[in-house]
Amino acid sequence: MTVSALALTSPLTDVPGISDRLARDLSTLGLNAVGQLIAHLPHRHEHEEAEAPIAELVPGHVVSARGEVTACRPVGFGKKMRFEAVLHDGSDRLDLVWFNAPYLRSKIHPGEWLRVQGKAQRYKNAIQIANPRFEVIDPDAELPTATGDGGSLRPVYPASSRVSSRAIELAISKALPMALPLIEDHLPAALREQRSLPGLGDAYRMIHRPDDEDEVSRARRRLAYDELLLLQLGVAMKRHHLRETQRAPALRSSERVQRSILERFPFELTGAQRRVVADLTTDLTRDIPTNRMIQGDVGSGKTLLALYAMLLAVESGQQAALLAPTEILAEQHHESITRVLGEQGPEVDLLTGTLTPAERAGVLGRLASGQRSLVVGTHALLTESVTFRSLAVAVIDEQHRFGVHQRAALRSKGDAESGLIPHMVVMTATPIPRTLSLTLFGDLDVSIIDELPPGREPVETVVEPTANRAEVYAGVRDAVERGEQAFVVVPSIDGDEETGLTGLRAVQLELEQTLLRGVSIAAVHGRLKRPTREHIMERFRRGLIDVLIATTVIEVGVDIPNATVMVIEQADRFGLAQLHQLRGRVGRGALASRCVLVSDPTTPESVERLAAMRGSTDGFFLAERDFELRGPGEIFGSRQSGLPPFRVADLSRDHLLLGAARDDAQDWVMRSPRLADTSEALVRRRVLKSHGAWLGLGDVG
Ligand code: ADP
Ligand code: MG
């Protein structure tokens, strides 16, 4: 096989110097082709001293040397056991000693070559290193060695028990020289220059074989930029495609229309709500499809804004739908919207998975004919059999629970005849760190509600150890005696002895029989049938039940101003964002409220999470904190967001780079919306490969 015939897709066995056995080992890490191997990046670099002949090692310094094992033996017993070895390299002898390392007996044998690093000392007239770092090497395999006085940086690769970092390094050192000329750069030279980025081939060379720290950071910057840019290009293409090639119905609005909508509302809007109403009015009266996210903390009053957008559609003689993630939430929206609209207002249908076939047929018929203008529903709304006469506005509540595909399914329910798609408004009570929302939802405009309706008392939050539960529930009893109500949230229904997970049933029994004896208690959870659950919730709302024990089904959905205490059992089992959501279920009226986090946290991270909850009621702050503590995947569940993980970029550190990538992607797509020029073929292919599927770019290509 000649060198020139090698391609990035060539199997590793084609690379001279990579043995069949090494290739087999590498394939257990999913590394089968040259390109895959080169893309296997070190996760860090280790400083390594320059190697020197043994005779030149300087006592008192950290040194590195290699030599043949001429003798080795374990000495002593038990705890005192040490392992000694002698190395010769032709220039002199080097003594090695490891304390407390009996396992070395099976690792180091006479005749083998070792490479060692550690602090040299003079001991009994010889040079010795105690507890050196070492590796067994093949003296004939020319591993790159450190040169020069300053030593070098050695890449440390993600490895396995079968393939060591050094084996990967060896393979890469064989493949890299042939692979580098084959790497095509998708970035135009002008952009590279403007952002001071090295070429792609150079970046790969510098990350695998850096001369110094500076090269490592330049290489990382380039590779991180690439990841961010490809994502932002995908997002920008998608956005451009929607805005330029799709049309939505431009709704009518006027002073009179707005007044007639706002007059139906039971209270004055807050300043923040008024700003969002203005944003929505501008959006919905244009024929550019709206893609707006409303972010507002729990209780900030998003429902009215959804209703505003929906009624704007009705005023123009069109239809609107509200999609909720759970049945309880859909039911509550349906109920509260029906209540606000009153007897005179337009009727609202409810579409969930638990309707009878006849009920369902009724709803579908009314939506298809246009007889009904408003519908609230769950995922059941997304099924193909649901059609509208003219759907102008689609609102999604708790957007993070739905993926891009669901947005697309809803969008496709516009008016097939006229080719118009509905305006999309998504709402979330999970405040999303700005860096993330740029990344994940870069195709959305964002409105933020940063003000709660007047008259809310902040919820006092305390953390209590399990040992204080009796007092915690004495406090609950006091609240009940004052005529108030309480939630108790438990992380699971049945519990799990093995993992120590608390179950709802056990807590219920305990409260009923001892801690809250005589208090009226009921439980709701996801396994109850809808009518039962509805019945219990209704009784709680009407004050017939004092304490409601629940799993996270109450995370979204209930609005009970008289509930003033939220006890969360095993609070460390919940994420920060989730805890904040749960806490938002109390403090919805004028009464002072309390949230008690019962927990004996076991990890530093859970201690921090609970401290953050105690210290802040600001959802945005908590979201940032959650992001720092657990990364983006946890906030959304990467399955839900569908976002492919980054390998190099780190969103909590690389915001500047993200901003640059976003600006560059927007400029680029503005100039060339489909990246259709032949010079763009490579970058286009890479965008589609990385992000086509999850962004649903099929229609863009
Ligand atoms: P979110 O969905 O943002 O969590 P909701 O829309 O459920 O919040 O509103 C929370 C509570 O605040 C509801 O009881 C609602 O009626 C009330 N509310 C909403 N807007 C206002 C307002 N401008 N003034 C007073 N109360 C309001
Ligand atoms: Mg809501």
XYZ file of C-alpha atoms and ligand atoms in Angstrom:
729
model
C 0.000 0.000 0.000
C 1.451 3.329 -0.998
C 1.116 6.353 1.170
C -0.699 8.392 -1.435
C -3.485 5.829 -1.637
C -4.404 6.381 1.994
C -7.701 8.176 2.622
C -9.363 9.372 5.828
C -11.793 6.513 5.355
C -9.011 3.910 5.056
C -9.018 1.201 7.700
C -6.370 1.564 10.382
C -4.736 -1.658 9.225
C -3.642 0.244 6.099
C -1.461 2.547 8.182
C 2.165 1.370 8.261
C 3.197 0.979 11.881
C -0.279 0.150 13.208
C -0.324 -3.587 13.825
C -3.423 -5.706 13.261
C -3.606 -6.242 16.954
C -3.478 -2.516 17.763
C -6.091 -1.876 15.073
C -8.323 -4.507 16.675
C -7.892 -2.933 20.083
C -8.658 0.526 18.723
C -11.823 -0.731 17.111
C -13.141 -1.527 20.598
C -13.170 2.260 21.096
C -15.054 2.693 17.841
C -11.908 3.799 16.039
C -11.808 1.971 12.720
C -10.778 4.481 10.082
C -7.928 6.958 9.869
C -10.298 9.924 10.126
C -11.942 8.519 13.238
C -8.591 8.007 14.887
C -7.482 11.561 14.151
C -10.775 12.864 15.503
C -10.175 11.040 18.783
C -8.971 14.035 20.761
C -6.955 14.109 23.961
C -8.998 15.321 26.908
C -5.929 16.908 28.463
C -2.174 17.202 28.136
C 0.409 16.259 30.681
C 3.652 18.033 31.117
C 6.529 15.676 30.602
C 10.170 16.243 31.438
C 12.691 15.903 28.650
C 14.368 12.520 28.682
C 18.065 12.408 29.434
C 20.713 9.667 29.596
C 20.900 8.275 33.136
C 24.467 9.544 33.591
C 23.222 13.113 33.075
C 20.328 13.035 35.562
C 20.613 15.786 38.149
C 19.719 14.865 41.759
C 17.028 17.055 43.268
C 15.259 17.544 39.904
C 12.251 15.923 38.316
C 13.731 13.859 35.533
C 12.748 11.441 32.853
C 14.807 8.545 31.523
C 14.538 5.128 29.939
C 16.471 1.890 30.303
C 16.389 -1.885 30.444
C 15.376 -3.653 33.656
C 18.437 -5.630 34.701
C 17.117 -6.723 38.075
C 13.922 -6.416 40.084
C 12.452 -7.902 43.254
C 9.896 -7.444 45.974
C 11.378 -6.731 49.429
C 9.708 -7.131 52.833
C 6.183 -8.174 53.736
C 2.697 -6.758 54.155
C 2.541 -3.022 54.657
C 6.278 -2.627 54.615
C 6.579 -4.346 51.267
C 8.456 -2.432 48.564
C 9.461 -3.238 45.012
C 12.910 -2.457 43.686
C 14.246 -2.390 40.147
C 17.482 -1.430 38.459
C 17.621 0.196 35.034
C 20.619 0.445 32.704
C 20.767 2.552 29.574
C 24.448 2.109 28.657
C 25.435 5.389 30.280
C 24.847 4.466 33.915
C 22.545 2.664 36.324
C 19.354 4.001 37.874
C 17.736 2.537 41.003
C 13.988 2.549 41.331
C 11.908 1.857 44.404
C 8.161 1.754 44.882
C 6.710 1.518 48.359
C 3.601 -0.451 49.064
C 3.189 -1.739 45.534
C 3.136 -5.545 45.575
C 1.207 -5.629 42.294
C 4.308 -4.452 40.441
C 5.630 -7.993 40.646
C 3.362 -8.911 37.745
C 4.025 -5.710 35.783
C 7.789 -5.325 35.700
C 10.167 -8.068 34.587
C 13.900 -8.262 33.840
C 14.694 -7.562 30.191
C 11.836 -5.135 29.737
C 12.350 -1.495 28.908
C 10.835 1.158 31.138
C 10.336 4.826 30.696
C 10.292 6.526 34.118
C 9.701 9.965 35.511
C 10.120 11.325 39.012
C 12.394 13.185 41.360
C 15.998 11.982 41.250
C 17.999 11.659 44.491
C 21.415 10.472 45.410
C 21.132 7.326 47.551
C 24.042 5.114 48.576
C 26.278 6.385 45.788
C 23.739 5.774 43.062
C 20.956 7.803 41.494
C 17.538 6.695 42.663
C 13.924 7.626 41.973
C 11.318 6.758 44.598
C 7.802 5.980 43.400
C 8.457 7.004 39.792
C 5.711 7.168 37.188
C 6.569 4.479 34.696
C 5.485 2.658 31.621
C 6.742 -0.429 29.908
C 7.864 0.492 26.408
C 8.927 -1.222 23.263
C 12.394 0.228 22.630
C 12.005 -0.424 18.926
C 8.714 1.371 18.573
C 9.748 4.939 18.173
C 7.313 6.722 20.379
C 7.694 10.422 20.150
C 9.819 11.495 23.054
C 10.191 14.796 24.672
C 13.027 16.918 23.413
C 14.663 20.115 24.515
C 15.207 21.432 28.000
C 11.664 22.448 28.761
C 10.230 18.983 28.313
C 7.006 18.570 26.373
C 3.274 18.159 26.519
C 2.018 14.665 26.191
C -1.579 14.126 25.056
C -3.746 12.030 27.348
C -6.496 10.280 25.414
C -9.788 8.806 26.515
C -8.725 5.168 26.803
C -9.972 1.849 28.144
C -8.600 -1.082 30.088
C -7.849 -2.694 26.756
C -6.252 0.253 24.955
C -4.021 2.635 26.864
C -3.611 6.301 26.142
C -0.068 5.524 25.063
C -1.218 2.924 22.543
C -3.592 5.487 21.076
C -0.806 8.027 21.013
C 1.424 5.588 19.173
C -1.274 4.876 16.580
C -1.948 8.568 16.086
C 1.727 9.314 15.689
C 1.794 6.794 12.832
C -1.367 7.989 11.132
C -1.081 11.736 11.632
C 1.650 12.594 9.108
C -0.297 10.877 6.348
C -3.669 12.124 7.486
C -2.838 15.813 7.844
C -2.523 16.579 4.114
C -5.881 14.877 3.566
C -7.785 17.104 5.994
C -9.866 19.630 4.113
C -10.679 22.886 5.820
C -14.298 23.979 5.529
C -13.595 27.508 6.814
C -12.845 30.187 4.234
C -9.399 31.727 4.685
C -10.910 35.174 5.243
C -12.958 34.014 8.202
C -10.013 32.111 9.623
C -7.932 35.207 9.427
C -10.584 37.476 10.874
C -10.980 35.235 13.921
C -7.248 34.383 14.143
C -7.921 30.684 13.859
C -5.403 28.113 12.670
C -6.232 25.872 9.725
C -8.032 22.637 10.483
C -5.028 20.423 9.688
C -2.803 22.602 11.866
C -5.326 22.403 14.671
C -5.267 18.606 14.550
C -1.489 18.576 14.513
C -1.329 20.978 17.461
C -3.824 19.113 19.577
C -2.107 15.755 19.041
C 1.529 16.912 19.002
C 1.691 20.342 20.624
C 4.994 22.162 20.936
C 3.680 24.184 23.853
C 0.598 25.173 25.853
C -0.156 27.949 23.449
C -0.579 25.482 20.612
C -2.967 23.404 22.674
C -5.152 26.376 23.393
C -5.097 27.608 19.786
C -6.052 24.148 18.570
C -8.848 23.850 21.112
C -10.170 27.249 20.210
C -10.358 26.333 16.537
C -12.035 22.982 17.149
C -14.500 24.460 19.643
C -15.313 27.267 17.218
C -16.005 24.689 14.531
C -18.477 22.836 16.698
C -20.274 26.033 17.603
C -20.194 27.403 14.074
C -21.606 24.252 12.478
C -24.450 24.280 14.996
C -25.129 27.983 14.523
C -25.067 27.592 10.747
C -27.680 24.871 11.047
C -29.823 27.005 13.313
C -29.431 30.067 11.061
C -30.311 28.070 7.932
C -33.400 26.770 9.637
C -34.450 30.214 10.770
C -33.807 31.734 7.390
C -35.742 28.995 5.679
C -38.747 29.530 7.923
C -38.719 33.285 7.662
C -38.018 33.624 3.972
C -39.858 30.759 2.409
C -42.836 30.308 4.703
C -45.737 32.589 5.379
C -48.121 32.830 8.286
C -51.495 34.574 8.377
C -51.111 38.244 9.355
C -53.668 38.767 12.095
C -55.648 41.975 12.444
C -55.179 44.101 15.496
C -56.388 47.501 16.554
C -56.967 49.469 19.726
C -60.484 48.144 19.806
C -59.427 44.517 19.330
C -56.793 44.795 22.040
C -59.165 46.467 24.460
C -61.820 43.866 23.913
C -59.327 41.116 24.694
C -57.774 42.778 27.729
C -61.180 43.663 29.150
C -61.941 39.978 29.536
C -58.941 39.501 31.806
C -59.669 39.483 35.542
C -56.806 41.852 36.432
C -54.482 44.551 35.199
C -51.461 43.161 33.416
C -48.072 43.663 34.999
C -45.553 45.821 33.165
C -43.707 42.728 32.003
C -46.904 41.157 30.716
C -47.726 44.364 28.824
C -44.318 44.276 27.133
C -44.920 40.717 25.994
C -48.376 41.661 24.719
C -46.681 44.339 22.620
C -44.111 41.832 21.293
C -46.858 39.389 20.422
C -48.960 42.012 18.710
C -46.058 43.020 16.479
C -45.236 39.390 15.716
C -48.683 38.115 14.970
C -49.782 40.959 12.740
C -46.955 40.220 10.296
C -46.983 37.436 7.749
C -43.498 36.307 8.837
C -44.001 33.155 10.918
C -43.532 33.993 14.584
C -41.161 31.857 16.598
C -41.185 33.429 20.025
C -40.274 32.000 23.384
C -41.774 33.523 26.499
C -39.622 32.826 29.517
C -41.164 33.605 32.843
C -40.799 32.191 36.276
C -43.486 29.992 37.761
C -46.465 32.145 38.656
C -45.404 35.060 36.467
C -48.672 34.848 34.560
C -47.860 33.253 31.221
C -51.299 31.710 30.750
C -52.900 35.078 30.098
C -50.290 35.796 27.451
C -51.039 32.524 25.714
C -54.685 33.440 25.832
C -53.962 36.885 24.414
C -52.228 35.378 21.388
C -55.013 32.861 20.938
C -57.743 35.465 21.108
C -55.962 37.609 18.546
C -56.432 34.666 16.155
C -60.097 34.376 17.064
C -60.635 38.103 16.457
C -59.385 37.517 12.912
C -61.763 34.618 12.456
C -59.037 31.989 12.755
C -58.121 29.166 15.099
C -55.605 28.715 17.910
C -54.287 25.747 19.863
C -52.510 25.415 23.190
C -50.322 22.346 23.687
C -49.486 21.250 27.237
C -47.104 18.509 28.347
C -49.396 16.717 30.795
C -53.045 16.000 31.083
C -53.374 17.768 34.406
C -51.867 20.886 32.929
C -54.032 20.736 29.813
C -57.085 20.339 32.024
C -56.115 23.277 34.188
C -55.442 25.515 31.188
C -58.744 24.485 29.710
C -60.527 25.264 32.903
C -58.857 28.586 33.617
C -59.253 29.778 30.030
C -62.902 28.777 30.035
C -63.338 30.653 33.306
C -61.693 33.834 31.989
C -63.722 33.760 28.768
C -66.971 33.319 30.719
C -70.427 32.553 29.441
C -70.291 35.038 26.570
C -66.849 34.102 25.290
C -65.842 31.635 22.603
C -65.916 27.992 23.627
C -62.759 25.977 24.125
C -62.334 22.283 23.357
C -60.106 19.939 25.333
C -58.264 17.175 23.475
C -56.366 14.579 25.493
C -55.572 10.906 25.131
C -58.314 9.866 27.516
C -61.337 11.093 25.586
C -63.843 8.481 24.464
C -63.820 7.817 20.705
C -67.084 9.704 20.379
C -65.802 12.753 22.295
C -62.639 12.719 20.261
C -64.525 12.506 16.980
C -66.591 15.475 18.108
C -63.529 17.606 18.810
C -61.802 16.612 15.569
C -64.910 17.449 13.597
C -65.295 20.883 15.172
C -61.623 21.740 14.599
C -61.618 20.537 10.999
C -64.767 22.452 10.122
C -63.685 25.569 11.966
C -66.814 25.462 14.117
C -64.508 25.614 17.164
C -61.795 28.267 17.303
C -59.917 27.303 20.445
C -58.489 24.021 21.637
C -56.261 23.012 24.526
C -54.628 19.598 24.423
C -51.789 17.255 25.108
C -49.659 15.287 22.639
C -52.987 14.024 21.328
C -53.135 17.306 19.394
C -50.101 16.295 17.390
C -51.521 13.165 15.806
C -52.099 13.285 12.101
C -55.861 12.883 12.318
C -56.099 16.295 13.974
C -56.666 18.924 11.299
C -57.753 22.540 11.425
C -59.637 24.734 9.042
C -57.185 27.576 9.650
C -54.795 27.307 12.527
C -53.141 30.704 12.945
C -51.586 30.502 16.405
C -50.029 27.518 18.158
C -48.841 27.950 21.737
C -46.665 25.364 23.448
C -46.485 25.437 27.226
C -43.365 24.138 28.969
C -41.496 24.093 25.707
C -38.518 22.180 27.079
C -40.645 19.085 27.350
C -41.188 19.026 23.638
C -38.622 18.515 20.932
C -38.082 20.095 17.581
C -40.124 17.356 15.974
C -43.183 18.232 17.969
C -42.863 21.874 17.063
C -42.627 20.773 13.446
C -45.702 18.540 13.781
C -47.729 21.432 15.110
C -46.394 23.784 12.477
C -47.509 21.414 9.746
C -51.112 21.814 10.872
C -51.473 25.204 9.228
C -53.666 25.845 6.276
C -52.685 23.332 3.598
C -54.733 25.113 0.935
C -53.173 28.541 1.342
C -49.769 27.107 2.347
C -49.714 29.246 5.494
C -48.139 27.954 8.693
C -49.221 28.972 12.187
C -47.376 31.482 14.333
C -45.594 29.631 17.111
C -45.349 30.868 20.671
C -43.569 28.709 23.203
C -43.620 29.295 26.930
C -41.271 28.037 29.548
C -41.003 28.418 33.289
C -37.546 26.907 33.178
C -35.499 30.015 32.815
C -32.825 29.176 30.348
C -29.317 30.503 30.732
C -28.658 32.888 27.913
C -25.743 30.923 26.532
C -27.909 27.878 26.259
C -30.923 29.525 24.782
C -28.723 30.983 22.051
C -27.454 27.533 21.335
C -30.537 25.438 21.609
C -33.166 27.861 20.516
C -31.170 30.214 18.354
C -34.074 30.227 15.938
C -36.388 31.765 18.525
C -37.000 35.340 19.587
C -37.177 35.621 23.335
C -39.442 37.644 25.630
C -38.716 37.592 29.311
C -41.223 38.166 32.113
C -39.078 39.431 34.932
C -41.836 40.591 37.240
C -44.351 38.681 39.321
C -47.957 39.798 39.719
C -48.348 42.177 42.670
C -48.980 41.061 46.228
C -46.783 37.974 46.236
C -44.763 37.207 49.352
C -41.451 35.483 48.618
C -41.407 31.859 49.728
C -39.190 31.254 52.747
C -36.988 28.221 52.117
C -35.287 26.031 54.709
C -33.318 22.789 54.585
C -34.037 20.287 57.372
C -32.305 16.973 58.069
C -34.483 13.857 58.130
C -34.004 13.752 61.891
C -36.165 16.900 62.184
C -39.150 15.538 60.291
C -41.350 15.482 63.379
C -40.884 19.247 63.761
C -41.350 19.823 60.056
C -44.735 18.112 60.162
C -45.648 19.872 63.404
C -45.240 23.043 61.338
C -47.519 21.591 58.668
C -50.110 20.839 61.350
C -49.911 24.461 62.564
C -50.555 25.731 59.047
C -53.522 23.397 58.681
C -54.904 24.637 61.993
C -54.699 28.198 60.653
C -56.864 27.014 57.745
C -54.055 26.778 55.209
C -53.031 23.816 53.055
C -49.819 21.952 52.301
C -48.138 19.888 49.614
C -45.793 17.031 50.400
C -43.698 15.902 47.442
C -42.022 12.491 47.410
C -39.558 11.341 44.740
C -41.298 8.060 43.828
C -44.522 6.134 44.272
C -43.266 2.836 45.662
C -39.794 3.701 46.898
C -36.770 1.482 46.515
C -35.026 -0.063 49.475
C -31.877 -0.798 47.546
C -31.225 2.802 46.604
C -32.905 4.205 49.712
C -35.497 5.999 47.623
C -38.499 7.179 49.631
C -41.931 6.175 48.354
C -45.210 8.042 48.472
C -47.152 5.138 49.971
C -44.845 4.820 52.961
C -44.919 8.551 53.656
C -48.679 8.627 53.341
C -49.049 5.813 55.860
C -46.646 7.472 58.260
C -48.378 10.857 58.067
C -51.843 9.371 58.432
C -50.956 7.160 61.349
C -48.556 9.312 63.307
C -47.124 12.642 62.203
C -50.345 14.166 60.840
C -52.919 11.986 62.502
C -56.397 13.473 62.267
C -55.529 15.784 59.350
C -57.306 15.204 56.058
C -54.739 13.763 53.670
C -54.900 12.518 50.093
C -52.397 11.458 47.475
C -52.044 11.987 43.725
C -49.592 10.404 41.360
C -49.228 9.484 37.748
C -50.656 5.999 38.135
C -54.105 7.157 39.200
C -56.865 7.274 36.623
C -57.710 10.715 35.367
C -61.190 11.006 36.951
C -59.794 9.942 40.323
C -56.928 12.367 40.114
C -59.185 15.146 38.953
C -61.572 14.447 41.769
C -58.809 14.606 44.384
C -57.292 17.770 42.935
C -60.693 19.359 42.859
C -61.300 18.489 46.517
C -57.904 19.924 47.431
C -58.674 23.089 45.493
C -61.995 23.413 47.308
C -60.248 23.039 50.656
C -61.763 19.649 51.559
C -58.301 18.122 51.744
C -55.624 19.750 53.904
C -52.498 17.969 52.824
C -51.826 16.638 49.364
C -49.059 14.092 48.989
C -47.793 13.871 45.448
C -45.067 12.808 43.129
C -43.854 15.404 40.645
C -47.202 15.299 38.833
C -47.889 18.564 40.615
C -44.743 20.053 39.173
C -46.838 21.882 36.684
C -50.506 22.365 36.794
C -51.985 23.380 40.085
C -52.669 26.892 41.221
C -53.971 26.937 44.771
C -53.452 30.259 46.549
C -54.418 28.788 49.941
C -51.539 26.279 49.851
C -48.724 27.805 51.905
C -46.413 24.931 52.786
C -44.404 22.764 50.423
C -42.480 19.918 52.020
C -40.118 18.132 49.644
C -38.944 14.764 50.948
C -35.450 13.661 49.851
C -35.004 17.002 48.198
C -31.498 16.088 47.059
C -33.073 13.622 44.627
C -34.431 16.476 42.544
C -32.615 18.835 40.195
C -32.402 22.518 40.978
C -34.714 23.524 38.174
C -37.257 20.971 39.327
C -37.051 22.065 42.963
C -37.637 25.622 41.887
C -40.674 24.551 39.880
C -42.092 22.653 42.826
C -41.546 25.553 45.180
C -43.449 27.731 42.732
C -46.620 25.809 43.596
C -46.826 27.733 46.869
C -46.635 31.478 47.393
C -49.323 32.032 44.787
C -51.604 34.000 47.063
C -51.150 36.827 49.554
C -50.291 34.522 52.500
C -46.692 33.998 53.638
C -45.415 30.637 52.407
C -42.697 28.181 53.308
C -40.777 25.532 51.426
C -39.061 22.854 53.506
C -36.403 20.773 51.804
C -36.012 17.591 53.834
C -32.652 16.116 53.037
C -29.460 14.547 54.286
C -27.390 15.381 51.228
C -24.495 13.045 50.536
C -22.564 14.754 47.763
C -20.998 18.234 47.701
C -23.004 18.931 44.595
C -26.311 18.223 46.312
C -25.264 20.355 49.275
C -24.656 23.216 46.839
C -27.950 22.678 45.110
C -29.869 22.906 48.367
C -27.868 25.957 49.445
C -28.702 27.639 46.148
C -32.411 26.949 46.726
C -32.239 28.420 50.195
C -30.328 31.439 48.986
C -32.377 32.473 45.990
C -35.881 32.553 44.570
C -34.667 33.896 41.250
C -35.343 31.254 38.638
C -32.779 32.693 36.241
C -30.049 32.639 38.834
C -30.951 29.067 39.797
C -30.944 27.961 36.191
C -27.445 29.377 35.720
C -26.343 27.575 38.867
C -27.922 24.295 37.781
C -26.158 24.675 34.481
C -22.804 25.187 36.211
C -23.359 22.269 38.573
C -24.762 19.735 36.201
C -24.283 20.929 32.658
C -26.878 21.498 29.971
C -27.943 17.901 29.534
C -29.536 17.792 32.936
C -31.659 20.847 32.406
C -33.278 19.560 29.315
C -32.310 15.965 29.206
C -30.293 15.861 26.013
C -32.710 13.302 24.666
C -35.402 15.932 24.786
C -33.427 18.744 23.299
C -31.870 16.343 20.802
C -28.736 18.444 20.961
C -25.671 16.439 20.066
C -23.055 16.757 22.808
C -20.056 18.967 22.212
C -16.664 17.324 22.289
C -14.483 20.376 22.607
C -16.665 23.409 23.238
C -17.748 24.050 26.791
C -20.751 26.323 26.951
C -20.110 27.477 30.463
C -16.644 28.704 29.433
C -16.811 29.485 25.724
C -19.497 32.164 25.587
C -17.312 34.624 23.716
C -16.571 32.030 21.109
C -20.250 31.146 20.910
C -21.094 34.792 20.279
C -18.478 34.960 17.525
C -19.695 31.723 15.939
C -23.265 32.933 16.075
C -22.438 36.281 14.432
C -20.367 34.583 11.758
C -23.073 32.015 11.057
C -25.729 34.698 10.738
C -23.631 36.775 8.330
C -22.800 33.732 6.320
C -26.382 32.533 5.992
C -27.550 36.050 5.175
C -25.134 36.050 2.213
C -25.755 32.462 1.222
C -28.919 31.045 2.795
C -28.530 27.486 1.577
C -24.747 27.266 1.507
C -25.302 26.134 -2.037
C -22.137 27.471 -3.679
C -19.659 24.805 -4.742
C -17.078 26.393 -2.461
C -19.499 25.730 0.406
C -20.140 22.080 -0.362
C -17.856 20.881 2.403
C -19.182 23.093 5.160
C -22.723 22.322 4.101
C -22.070 18.605 4.251
C -20.596 18.968 7.710
C -23.536 21.039 8.991
C -26.056 18.518 7.717
C -24.081 15.596 9.055
C -23.855 17.049 12.555
C -27.181 18.807 12.877
C -29.429 17.985 9.962
C -31.388 15.313 11.777
C -32.158 16.978 15.064
C -32.786 20.393 13.545
C -34.989 18.795 10.914
C -32.995 20.405 8.127
C -34.348 17.981 5.549
C -36.577 20.649 4.079
C -33.758 23.180 4.010
C -31.487 20.973 1.960
P -47.372 30.707 35.019
O -48.075 29.889 33.976
O -46.481 31.750 34.421
O -46.676 29.888 36.043
P -50.019 31.525 35.645
O -50.378 32.023 34.301
O -50.555 30.218 36.054
O -48.449 31.539 35.811
O -50.385 32.660 36.693
C -50.158 32.468 38.051
C -51.221 33.133 38.875
O -51.103 34.533 38.777
C -52.613 32.788 38.419
O -53.407 32.599 39.565
C -53.045 33.995 37.643
O -54.423 34.143 37.666
C -52.339 35.108 38.399
N -52.037 36.285 37.591
C -51.554 36.290 36.328
N -51.363 37.557 35.904
C -51.715 38.366 36.916
C -51.748 39.803 37.091
N -51.353 40.637 36.126
N -52.171 40.276 38.278
C -52.545 39.432 39.272
N -52.564 38.099 39.163
C -52.143 37.551 38.003
Mg -48.211 27.965 33.399
